[in-house]
Short mmCIF file of C-alpha atoms in Angstrom, two decimals:
data_model
loop_
_atom_site.label_atom_id
_atom_site.label_comp_id
_atom_site.label_asym_id
_atom_site.label_seq_id
_atom_site.Cartn_x
_atom_site.Cartn_y
_atom_site.Cartn_z
CA UNK A 1 182.56 32.31 65.28
CA UNK A 2 179.61 34.50 66.24
CA UNK A 3 177.56 32.42 63.85
CA UNK A 4 178.01 29.15 65.74
CA UNK A 5 177.13 30.87 69.02
CA UNK A 6 173.88 32.12 67.46
CA UNK A 7 173.01 28.69 66.17
CA UNK A 8 173.66 27.23 69.56
CA UNK A 9 170.85 29.26 71.13
CA UNK A 10 168.43 28.35 68.35
CA UNK A 11 169.33 24.66 68.61
CA UNK A 12 168.95 24.73 72.38
CA UNK A 13 165.34 25.82 71.85
CA UNK A 14 164.76 23.04 69.32
CA UNK A 15 166.33 20.48 71.64
CA UNK A 16 164.37 21.54 74.73
CA UNK A 17 161.02 21.50 72.95
CA UNK A 18 161.47 18.08 71.34
CA UNK A 19 160.16 15.93 74.24
CA UNK A 20 156.94 17.94 74.16
CA UNK A 21 156.31 16.85 70.57
CA UNK A 22 155.09 13.49 71.89
CA UNK A 23 152.05 15.35 73.18
CA UNK A 24 151.79 17.93 70.39
CA UNK A 25 151.83 15.50 67.47
CA UNK A 26 148.69 13.53 68.48
CA UNK A 27 147.01 16.82 69.43
CA UNK A 28 147.65 18.10 65.88
CA UNK A 29 146.38 14.82 64.41
CA UNK A 30 143.14 15.27 66.32
CA UNK A 31 142.82 18.82 64.97
CA UNK A 32 143.04 17.41 61.44
CA UNK A 33 140.55 14.63 62.19
CA UNK A 34 138.16 17.12 63.82
CA UNK A 35 138.27 19.21 60.63
CA UNK A 36 137.05 16.27 58.57
CA UNK A 37 134.46 15.51 61.23
CA UNK A 38 133.12 19.07 60.99
CA UNK A 39 132.57 18.55 57.26
CA UNK A 40 135.53 20.70 56.20
CA UNK A 41 138.53 19.91 54.04
CA UNK A 42 142.29 20.13 53.81
CA UNK A 43 142.31 23.83 52.83
CA UNK A 44 140.29 24.78 55.92
CA UNK A 45 142.44 22.56 58.14
CA UNK A 46 145.70 24.12 56.96
CA UNK A 47 144.16 27.61 56.88
CA UNK A 48 143.06 27.26 60.48
CA UNK A 49 146.33 25.77 61.70
CA UNK A 50 148.35 28.53 60.01
CA UNK A 51 146.08 31.52 60.72
CA UNK A 52 144.83 30.60 64.21
CA UNK A 53 147.65 28.28 65.40
CA UNK A 54 146.07 27.62 68.82
CA UNK A 55 144.97 24.02 69.32
CA UNK A 56 142.29 24.18 71.99
CA UNK A 57 140.45 27.03 70.28
CA UNK A 58 140.72 25.33 66.90
CA UNK A 59 139.08 22.17 68.25
CA UNK A 60 136.28 24.09 69.94
CA UNK A 61 135.65 26.19 66.81
CA UNK A 62 135.55 23.06 64.64
CA UNK A 63 133.07 21.35 66.94
CA UNK A 64 130.79 24.41 66.84
CA UNK A 65 131.15 24.81 63.05
CA UNK A 66 130.14 21.16 62.68
CA UNK A 67 127.03 21.85 64.78
CA UNK A 68 126.17 24.87 62.62
CA UNK A 69 126.38 27.27 65.55
CA UNK A 70 126.14 31.00 64.73
CA UNK A 71 129.44 32.61 63.74
CA UNK A 72 129.39 34.96 66.74
CA UNK A 73 129.29 31.92 69.06
CA UNK A 74 132.10 30.16 67.17
CA UNK A 75 134.33 33.23 67.29
CA UNK A 76 133.36 34.19 70.86
CA UNK A 77 134.13 30.72 72.19
CA UNK A 78 137.51 30.51 70.47
CA UNK A 79 138.49 33.98 71.67
CA UNK A 80 137.56 33.19 75.29
CA UNK A 81 139.75 30.08 75.14
CA UNK A 82 142.68 32.13 73.83
CA UNK A 83 142.36 34.91 76.40
CA UNK A 84 144.94 33.15 78.59
CA UNK A 85 147.56 34.22 76.03
CA UNK A 86 147.13 37.76 77.32
CA UNK A 87 148.94 36.51 80.43
CA UNK A 88 151.73 34.93 78.39
CA UNK A 89 152.12 38.07 76.29
CA UNK A 90 152.40 40.21 79.42
CA UNK A 91 154.79 37.83 81.11
CA UNK A 92 157.21 37.38 78.20
CA UNK A 93 157.05 41.01 76.98
CA UNK A 94 159.90 42.32 79.21
CA UNK A 95 162.25 39.76 77.64
CA UNK A 96 161.51 41.04 74.14
CA UNK A 97 161.34 44.75 75.01
CA UNK A 98 164.72 45.60 73.44
CA UNK A 99 163.88 44.12 70.04
CA UNK A 100 162.50 46.02 67.06
CA UNK A 101 158.82 46.27 66.34
CA UNK A 102 158.93 43.86 63.39
CA UNK A 103 160.78 41.12 65.20
CA UNK A 104 158.40 41.41 68.14
CA UNK A 105 155.43 41.19 65.75
CA UNK A 106 156.85 37.94 64.36
CA UNK A 107 157.66 36.47 67.76
CA UNK A 108 154.12 37.25 68.96
CA UNK A 109 152.60 35.17 66.14
CA UNK A 110 154.37 32.05 67.44
CA UNK A 111 153.28 32.45 71.08
CA UNK A 112 151.82 29.22 72.53
CA UNK A 113 151.47 27.64 75.99
CA UNK A 114 154.53 25.46 75.42
CA UNK A 115 156.83 28.05 73.78
CA UNK A 116 155.98 30.52 76.53
CA UNK A 117 156.51 28.10 79.42
CA UNK A 118 159.81 26.74 78.10
CA UNK A 119 161.30 30.12 77.19
CA UNK A 120 160.46 31.96 80.38
CA UNK A 121 161.94 29.11 82.43
CA UNK A 122 165.12 29.12 80.31
CA UNK A 123 165.52 32.93 80.43
CA UNK A 124 165.38 32.79 84.23
CA UNK A 125 167.93 30.02 84.45
CA UNK A 126 170.28 31.08 81.68
CA UNK A 127 170.37 34.87 81.19
CA UNK A 128 173.14 34.64 78.57
CA UNK A 129 170.87 33.01 76.01
CA UNK A 130 169.82 34.99 72.98
CA UNK A 131 166.15 35.35 73.88
CA UNK A 132 164.68 35.55 70.44
CA UNK A 133 166.81 32.74 69.00
CA UNK A 134 166.02 30.31 71.81
CA UNK A 135 162.32 31.17 71.65
CA UNK A 136 162.31 30.91 67.86
CA UNK A 137 163.94 27.48 68.00
CA UNK A 138 161.24 26.19 70.34
CA UNK A 139 158.24 28.04 68.89
CA UNK A 140 159.00 27.45 65.19
CA UNK A 141 159.54 23.72 65.84
CA UNK A 142 156.10 23.57 67.41
CA UNK A 143 154.65 25.42 64.42
CA UNK A 144 156.16 22.96 61.93
CA UNK A 145 155.02 19.84 63.82
CA UNK A 146 151.56 21.36 64.28
CA UNK A 147 151.14 21.94 60.51
CA UNK A 148 152.41 18.48 59.53
CA UNK A 149 150.24 16.81 62.18
CA UNK A 150 147.13 18.65 61.02
CA UNK A 151 147.61 17.53 57.41
CA UNK A 152 148.25 13.94 58.54
CA UNK A 153 145.06 14.07 60.62
CA UNK A 154 142.97 15.18 57.63
CA UNK A 155 144.39 12.38 55.47
CA UNK A 156 143.93 9.70 58.17
CA UNK A 157 140.65 11.10 59.48
CA UNK A 158 138.81 10.49 56.24
CA UNK A 159 139.53 6.76 56.39
CA UNK A 160 138.67 5.94 60.01
CA UNK A 161 135.24 4.39 60.83
CA UNK A 162 132.94 6.42 63.12
CA UNK A 163 132.66 3.57 65.63
CA UNK A 164 136.26 4.15 66.71
CA UNK A 165 135.10 7.42 68.21
CA UNK A 166 138.37 9.16 67.36
CA UNK A 167 136.86 12.57 68.08
CA UNK A 168 136.72 11.47 71.72
CA UNK A 169 140.43 12.36 71.68
CA UNK A 170 139.35 16.02 71.62
CA UNK A 171 137.96 16.14 75.19
CA UNK A 172 140.92 13.94 76.20
CA UNK A 173 143.37 16.58 74.97
CA UNK A 174 141.53 19.25 76.94
CA UNK A 175 141.50 16.95 79.96
CA UNK A 176 145.28 16.54 79.72
CA UNK A 177 145.64 20.34 79.74
CA UNK A 178 142.98 20.83 82.44
CA UNK A 179 144.50 18.65 85.15
CA UNK A 180 147.79 20.57 85.49
CA UNK A 181 145.87 23.87 85.24
CA UNK A 182 144.10 22.99 88.52
CA UNK A 183 147.21 23.52 90.64
CA UNK A 184 145.84 25.06 93.84
CA UNK A 185 142.54 25.53 95.66
CA UNK A 186 141.12 28.51 93.74
CA UNK A 187 142.05 27.11 90.30
CA UNK A 188 140.57 23.72 91.26
CA UNK A 189 137.35 25.38 92.38
CA UNK A 190 137.30 27.31 89.08
CA UNK A 191 137.57 24.05 87.14
CA UNK A 192 134.98 22.12 89.17
CA UNK A 193 132.49 25.00 89.04
CA UNK A 194 133.08 25.71 85.34
CA UNK A 195 132.62 22.05 84.38
CA UNK A 196 129.55 21.47 86.57
CA UNK A 197 127.74 24.57 85.34
CA UNK A 198 128.59 23.69 81.74
CA UNK A 199 127.02 20.23 82.16
CA UNK A 200 123.85 21.66 83.72
CA UNK A 201 123.67 24.44 81.10
CA UNK A 202 124.43 22.10 78.18
CA UNK A 203 120.86 22.44 76.88
CA UNK A 204 121.09 26.21 76.39
CA UNK A 205 120.77 27.45 72.81
CA UNK A 206 123.79 28.70 70.79
CA UNK A 207 126.14 26.53 72.84
CA UNK A 208 126.03 29.21 75.51
CA UNK A 209 126.51 26.53 78.17
CA UNK A 210 130.26 26.65 77.54
CA UNK A 211 130.50 30.41 78.02
CA UNK A 212 128.17 30.43 81.05
CA UNK A 213 130.20 27.59 82.58
CA UNK A 214 133.51 29.33 81.92
CA UNK A 215 132.32 32.64 83.39
CA UNK A 216 130.90 30.92 86.50
CA UNK A 217 134.20 29.05 86.90
CA UNK A 218 136.24 32.26 86.74
CA UNK A 219 133.90 33.92 89.26
CA UNK A 220 134.12 30.90 91.59
CA UNK A 221 137.93 30.99 91.43
CA UNK A 222 137.99 34.68 92.31
CA UNK A 223 135.54 34.23 95.19
CA UNK A 224 137.62 31.36 96.58
CA UNK A 225 140.79 33.46 96.36
CA UNK A 226 139.16 36.38 98.17
CA UNK A 227 137.59 34.32 100.95
CA UNK A 228 140.86 32.44 101.55
CA UNK A 229 142.91 35.58 102.12
CA UNK B 1 135.06 30.18 36.77
CA UNK B 2 132.32 29.34 39.24
CA UNK B 3 133.78 25.87 39.70
CA UNK B 4 137.21 27.23 40.47
CA UNK B 5 135.72 29.71 42.89
CA UNK B 6 133.65 27.02 44.58
CA UNK B 7 136.85 25.10 45.19
CA UNK B 8 138.53 28.04 46.86
CA UNK B 9 135.58 29.29 48.90
CA UNK B 10 133.89 25.98 49.59
CA UNK B 11 132.86 27.01 53.10
CA UNK B 12 132.71 30.82 53.44
CA UNK B 13 131.30 30.48 56.97
CA UNK B 14 134.31 28.53 58.13
CA UNK B 15 136.73 30.94 56.46
CA UNK B 16 135.13 33.97 58.07
CA UNK B 17 135.46 32.23 61.45
CA UNK B 18 139.07 31.23 60.76
CA UNK B 19 140.15 34.74 59.74
CA UNK B 20 138.32 36.55 62.57
CA UNK B 21 139.55 34.10 65.25
CA UNK B 22 143.06 34.33 63.79
CA UNK B 23 143.15 38.13 63.77
CA UNK B 24 141.74 38.47 67.31
CA UNK B 25 144.05 35.75 68.64
CA UNK B 26 147.05 37.47 67.08
CA UNK B 27 145.95 40.70 68.72
CA UNK B 28 145.85 38.93 72.09
CA UNK B 29 149.35 37.48 71.55
CA UNK B 30 150.77 40.79 70.37
CA UNK B 31 149.08 42.95 73.04
CA UNK B 32 151.67 43.25 75.77
CA UNK B 33 154.65 42.27 73.60
CA UNK B 34 153.76 45.35 71.54
CA UNK B 35 152.75 47.64 74.38
CA UNK B 36 155.60 46.92 76.70
CA UNK B 37 157.56 50.04 77.52
CA UNK B 38 154.48 52.23 77.47
CA UNK B 39 152.96 50.69 80.58
CA UNK B 40 154.41 49.22 83.74
CA UNK B 41 153.37 45.58 83.73
CA UNK B 42 149.90 44.12 83.84
CA UNK B 43 147.26 45.69 86.10
CA UNK B 44 146.29 43.34 88.94
CA UNK B 45 142.64 43.77 88.04
CA UNK B 46 143.35 42.12 84.69
CA UNK B 47 145.78 39.53 86.00
CA UNK B 48 143.60 38.05 88.73
CA UNK B 49 140.61 36.87 86.69
CA UNK B 50 142.90 35.71 83.85
CA UNK B 51 144.44 33.17 86.20
CA UNK B 52 141.14 31.29 86.30
CA UNK B 53 140.47 31.31 82.56
CA UNK B 54 142.39 28.10 81.71
CA UNK B 55 140.83 25.76 84.34
CA UNK B 56 137.32 27.22 83.94
CA UNK B 57 137.28 27.11 80.13
CA UNK B 58 138.96 23.71 79.82
CA UNK B 59 136.60 22.11 82.36
CA UNK B 60 133.59 23.65 80.59
CA UNK B 61 134.87 22.11 77.35
CA UNK B 62 135.55 18.66 78.78
CA UNK B 63 132.75 17.77 81.18
CA UNK B 64 129.75 18.12 78.82
CA UNK B 65 131.51 15.65 76.50
CA UNK B 66 131.80 13.09 79.32
CA UNK B 67 128.53 13.61 81.21
CA UNK B 68 125.04 14.40 79.96
CA UNK B 69 122.00 14.78 82.20
CA UNK B 70 119.77 13.47 79.43
CA UNK B 71 118.14 11.01 79.09
CA UNK B 72 119.01 10.07 82.66
CA UNK B 73 121.88 10.47 85.08
CA UNK B 74 121.96 6.71 85.70
CA UNK B 75 122.50 5.96 81.99
CA UNK B 76 125.30 8.53 81.88
CA UNK B 77 127.11 6.94 84.79
CA UNK B 78 127.32 3.68 82.85
CA UNK B 79 128.42 5.41 79.68
CA UNK B 80 131.80 4.33 78.30
CA UNK B 81 132.78 7.97 77.74
CA UNK B 82 132.54 8.80 81.43
CA UNK B 83 134.52 5.70 82.40
CA UNK B 84 137.19 6.42 79.78
CA UNK B 85 137.30 10.06 80.85
CA UNK B 86 137.75 9.13 84.51
CA UNK B 87 140.60 6.73 83.74
CA UNK B 88 142.26 9.29 81.45
CA UNK B 89 141.83 11.96 84.14
CA UNK B 90 143.67 9.77 86.64
CA UNK B 91 146.50 9.23 84.15
CA UNK B 92 146.66 12.98 83.45
CA UNK B 93 146.91 13.63 87.18
CA UNK B 94 149.67 11.07 87.74
CA UNK B 95 151.77 11.70 84.62
CA UNK B 96 150.82 15.20 83.31
CA UNK B 97 151.55 13.66 79.91
CA UNK B 98 149.26 14.54 76.99
CA UNK B 99 150.15 11.48 74.95
CA UNK B 100 149.62 9.02 77.84
CA UNK B 101 146.27 10.67 78.63
CA UNK B 102 144.96 10.40 75.07
CA UNK B 103 146.22 6.83 74.64
CA UNK B 104 144.72 5.55 77.91
CA UNK B 105 141.42 7.31 77.29
CA UNK B 106 141.02 5.92 73.77
CA UNK B 107 142.02 2.36 74.74
CA UNK B 108 139.59 2.41 77.68
CA UNK B 109 136.81 3.68 75.40
CA UNK B 110 137.43 0.89 72.89
CA UNK B 111 137.70 -1.73 75.64
CA UNK B 112 134.25 -0.83 76.98
CA UNK B 113 132.66 -0.19 73.58
CA UNK B 114 133.91 -3.30 71.78
CA UNK B 115 134.48 -5.80 74.64
CA UNK B 116 132.68 -5.07 77.92
CA UNK B 117 129.44 -3.47 76.66
CA UNK B 118 129.45 -5.23 73.30
#
């Protein structure tokens, strides 16, 4: 009897995450296509999707690898993009505090924007849920779809003519994530400033325009927050 | 032997990047999940700037792919990428749907590339 209750929590996670797959699947396809575009192969695509498992940073790293940017720039850019997960880790940590070290280490590996957002909302609404089972149901589903989508993208990506401009889907994915991230005045200012500075600084060597833009955006957001209060 | 090795380590540069990014990213994910219990929540000084990381980074990733100041601003404004990006941005704003955003952006790009500007 206990068994079916456990499965119920896991399945609830799987069920709740499934509508999001409509956005995740094409995103994963693009990650596969971008790998081919960067001159890399299936092994690198799967290696990156399994080891890094963070879409936006994977796409940025692939673009920079394709441009032969220095390794420090590739790594630095990807890490900056993933810094937001520090917030997720901090925010979800109290829910996992009672679990053992090993389980927490495993749950941390699966942490993504979507798994975090879904789980925290569900934990608030439904305190009786097994936290780790619900989270695992959502997060592991995302992991599986991400890996399959990446492989499919590599296979398809090799056969698509350049004129279709499929890699244009990469900025489109970021755009789809950017718009909801600009949810109030300071975050909007951060986005506008970050983007504008990045365009102006696009000519800088080592692709530093991205980092300069991002830092200016963060500063602009903070300044706006301070002056508003 | 060298052939087999070449197959496995075809792009050492990429693999170094993959492993380092992966390890650091895992460290970021694990940070507070691991530390919790030893500290009381996240210091405000860390939390406040982190709030602006997603919009700032994402915008800095997107805009240079839609707009370039070279060779001229006027040429950029007529570029199909900017038009497609603007339409996709409107769809993202209205629907907050990743799939709809990608689909609209790509179709608009093709429409201008293969029909309007062809």
